[in-house]
Amino acid sequence: MSAGQVLISRDEIRARTLALAQEVTLALPPGPVHAVVILKSAIFFGVDLIRALGREASLGFLFASSYGDSAESAGAVALSADALGRVTGQNVLLIDDILDTGNTLAAAAETLRALRPASLRTCVLLDKPSRRQVPFEADHVGFPIEDVFVVGYGMDFGGRFRTLPDIRVYRQEKK
Ligand code: IMP
Ligand code: MG
């Protein structure tokens, strides 16, 4: 089993993240932002994006786990909000690595909205529009991609490949 060819290189990720950070900063209301990163897979992107925002930011985390095998989202998403921080009345930026079926971000946005933030924007590095099961669009998207399973830069297959610096198409080696 190994990760396949590079889909998005570390240099492309870096350049796009800096541009996205500018775009997000321009769209945010003035003042501090509460950035909420969905763990674990958005950790690398979240850190890089938040550091590039021209804003004072407080940090919160949502831990998402979906049931089913690692390459197919089963639709049900369990969210743990223990480390969410203060959302009520704040300008919140919700950050995820990939918008796939939409189940995770739809559930995360609903959790946050229930806490009545002053505003809520969403930013994802990757978007697979062809995979959507629930209607959800992110306000800011790094790269739209085809229906391929990717690993690296925080994204895993069964817990592996998260620390690869580039985003690669995952492939299962034939035995
Ligand atoms: P959704 O709930 O189906 O939109 O899935 C979102 C989550 O599934 C993302 O935050 C990822 O962690 C994971 N995911 C979706 N597609 C991929 C992929 O191609 N590689 C690795 N993780 C993925
Ligand atoms: Mg994720």
XYZ file of C-alpha atoms and ligand atoms in Angstrom:
199
model
C 0.000 0.000 0.000
C 1.426 3.402 -0.888
C 0.430 6.924 -1.756
C 0.393 7.617 -5.484
C 1.293 10.570 -7.643
C 1.308 14.177 -6.519
C -1.955 15.970 -7.254
C -1.108 19.280 -5.548
C 2.487 20.054 -4.611
C 3.628 21.663 -1.366
C 4.503 24.847 -3.292
C 1.045 25.017 -4.844
C -0.532 24.424 -1.420
C 1.553 27.210 0.109
C 0.788 29.728 -2.642
C -2.935 28.997 -2.677
C -3.161 29.097 1.131
C -1.611 32.573 1.220
C -4.036 33.803 -1.457
C -6.962 32.195 0.369
C -5.933 33.847 3.629
C -6.048 37.251 1.933
C -9.417 36.462 0.404
C -10.817 35.313 3.770
C -9.406 38.306 5.624
C -11.058 40.709 3.178
C -14.398 38.922 3.606
C -14.355 38.804 7.415
C -15.962 41.559 9.456
C -13.334 43.782 11.108
C -11.735 42.685 14.380
C -10.646 39.394 15.895
C -11.731 36.049 14.495
C -12.438 32.770 16.268
C -10.979 30.079 14.006
C -12.446 26.596 14.426
C -10.435 23.758 12.900
C -12.006 20.355 12.295
C -9.660 17.675 13.624
C -7.753 15.737 12.775
C -7.320 16.136 9.051
C -7.577 19.938 8.770
C -4.832 20.525 11.318
C -2.021 21.297 8.828
C -4.150 23.492 6.569
C -5.792 25.184 9.564
C -2.495 26.181 11.137
C -1.058 27.484 7.849
C -4.212 29.425 6.976
C -4.654 30.974 10.432
C -1.020 32.077 10.559
C -1.485 33.846 7.226
C -4.656 35.707 8.257
C -3.993 39.342 8.933
C -6.099 39.107 12.098
C -5.888 38.386 15.756
C -7.348 34.904 16.105
C -8.503 32.718 18.948
C -8.591 28.982 18.324
C -11.204 26.308 18.710
C -11.440 22.710 17.569
C -14.152 20.307 16.579
C -13.275 16.649 16.452
C -15.136 14.846 13.688
C -15.292 11.143 13.102
C -17.472 9.473 10.548
C -18.425 5.862 10.781
C -17.704 3.285 8.114
C -14.495 2.405 6.317
C -11.810 5.013 5.786
C -12.321 5.835 2.118
C -16.111 6.022 2.056
C -18.031 8.429 4.242
C -21.035 6.613 5.693
C -22.983 9.808 6.230
C -23.178 9.749 10.033
C -20.800 12.203 11.660
C -19.928 12.300 15.353
C -18.748 15.728 16.490
C -17.033 16.372 19.780
C -17.134 20.036 20.774
C -15.119 19.941 24.020
C -12.442 22.295 22.691
C -14.661 24.637 20.690
C -13.879 27.769 22.682
C -16.146 30.796 22.777
C -18.373 30.980 19.682
C -21.317 33.071 20.860
C -21.066 36.621 19.560
C -17.768 35.967 17.739
C -16.883 36.177 14.071
C -16.185 32.523 13.416
C -14.149 30.959 10.616
C -14.797 27.232 10.232
C -11.915 25.400 8.543
C -11.843 21.918 7.046
C -9.525 20.074 4.692
C -12.039 18.609 2.249
C -15.663 19.242 1.465
C -16.766 15.842 0.190
C -20.325 14.575 0.812
C -20.976 17.705 2.877
C -22.104 15.773 5.959
C -19.233 16.923 8.188
C -19.395 20.620 7.366
C -23.185 20.711 7.412
C -23.186 19.173 10.912
C -20.323 21.397 12.093
C -21.994 24.565 10.784
C -25.260 23.577 12.480
C -23.416 23.015 15.794
C -21.802 26.444 15.527
C -24.941 28.294 14.420
C -26.810 26.923 17.443
C -24.271 28.824 19.579
C -25.195 32.099 17.826
C -21.913 33.449 16.458
C -21.936 37.056 15.212
C -20.988 35.666 11.790
C -19.880 32.358 10.331
C -17.729 31.722 7.249
C -16.362 28.419 6.026
C -13.079 27.735 4.276
C -11.884 24.420 2.829
C -8.674 23.558 1.029
C -10.263 21.000 -1.307
C -13.779 20.604 -2.669
C -15.159 17.545 -4.461
C -18.453 18.965 -5.768
C -19.370 15.767 -7.616
C -19.539 13.851 -4.308
C -22.093 16.022 -2.513
C -24.929 14.246 -0.649
C -26.205 17.207 1.330
C -26.438 20.720 -0.087
C -23.503 22.615 1.394
C -21.106 25.056 -0.225
C -18.057 26.588 1.442
C -17.560 30.359 1.266
C -13.891 29.900 0.331
C -12.351 26.976 -1.594
C -8.667 26.352 -2.281
C -8.893 23.805 -5.085
C -11.910 22.058 -6.603
C -10.862 18.475 -7.422
C -12.277 15.441 -9.189
C -13.623 12.403 -7.361
C -10.299 10.949 -6.248
C -9.216 9.887 -2.754
C -6.290 11.987 -1.613
C -3.773 11.759 1.221
C -1.044 13.967 2.654
C -0.964 17.446 4.218
C -3.103 16.171 7.101
C -5.311 13.840 5.122
C -5.139 10.149 5.852
C -6.164 6.712 4.782
C -6.714 4.596 7.876
C -4.488 6.937 9.885
C -1.565 6.802 7.447
C 0.055 9.384 5.119
C -1.005 12.499 7.091
C 2.528 13.844 7.312
C 3.318 13.737 3.588
C 4.084 17.325 2.517
C 2.307 17.139 -0.850
C -1.260 16.064 -1.582
C -1.217 12.759 -3.411
C -3.796 10.544 -5.035
C -4.068 7.450 -2.877
C -3.726 4.150 -4.608
C -3.969 0.627 -3.403
C -1.087 -1.400 -4.798
C -2.093 -4.554 -6.586
C -0.572 -7.646 -4.989
P -17.740 14.723 4.181
O -18.442 14.682 5.507
O -18.082 13.548 3.324
O -17.866 16.032 3.452
O -16.247 14.434 4.478
C -15.408 15.335 4.955
C -14.236 14.645 5.611
O -13.951 13.358 5.045
C -13.035 15.486 5.369
O -12.861 16.407 6.421
C -11.937 14.473 5.289
O -11.368 14.316 6.576
C -12.585 13.196 4.858
N -12.294 12.968 3.445
C -13.105 13.174 2.394
N -12.496 12.891 1.235
C -11.247 12.512 1.584
C -10.095 12.120 0.813
O -10.080 12.084 -0.423
N -8.985 11.812 1.535
C -8.920 11.869 2.888
N -9.963 12.252 3.643
C -11.114 12.561 2.985
Mg -11.483 16.018 7.844
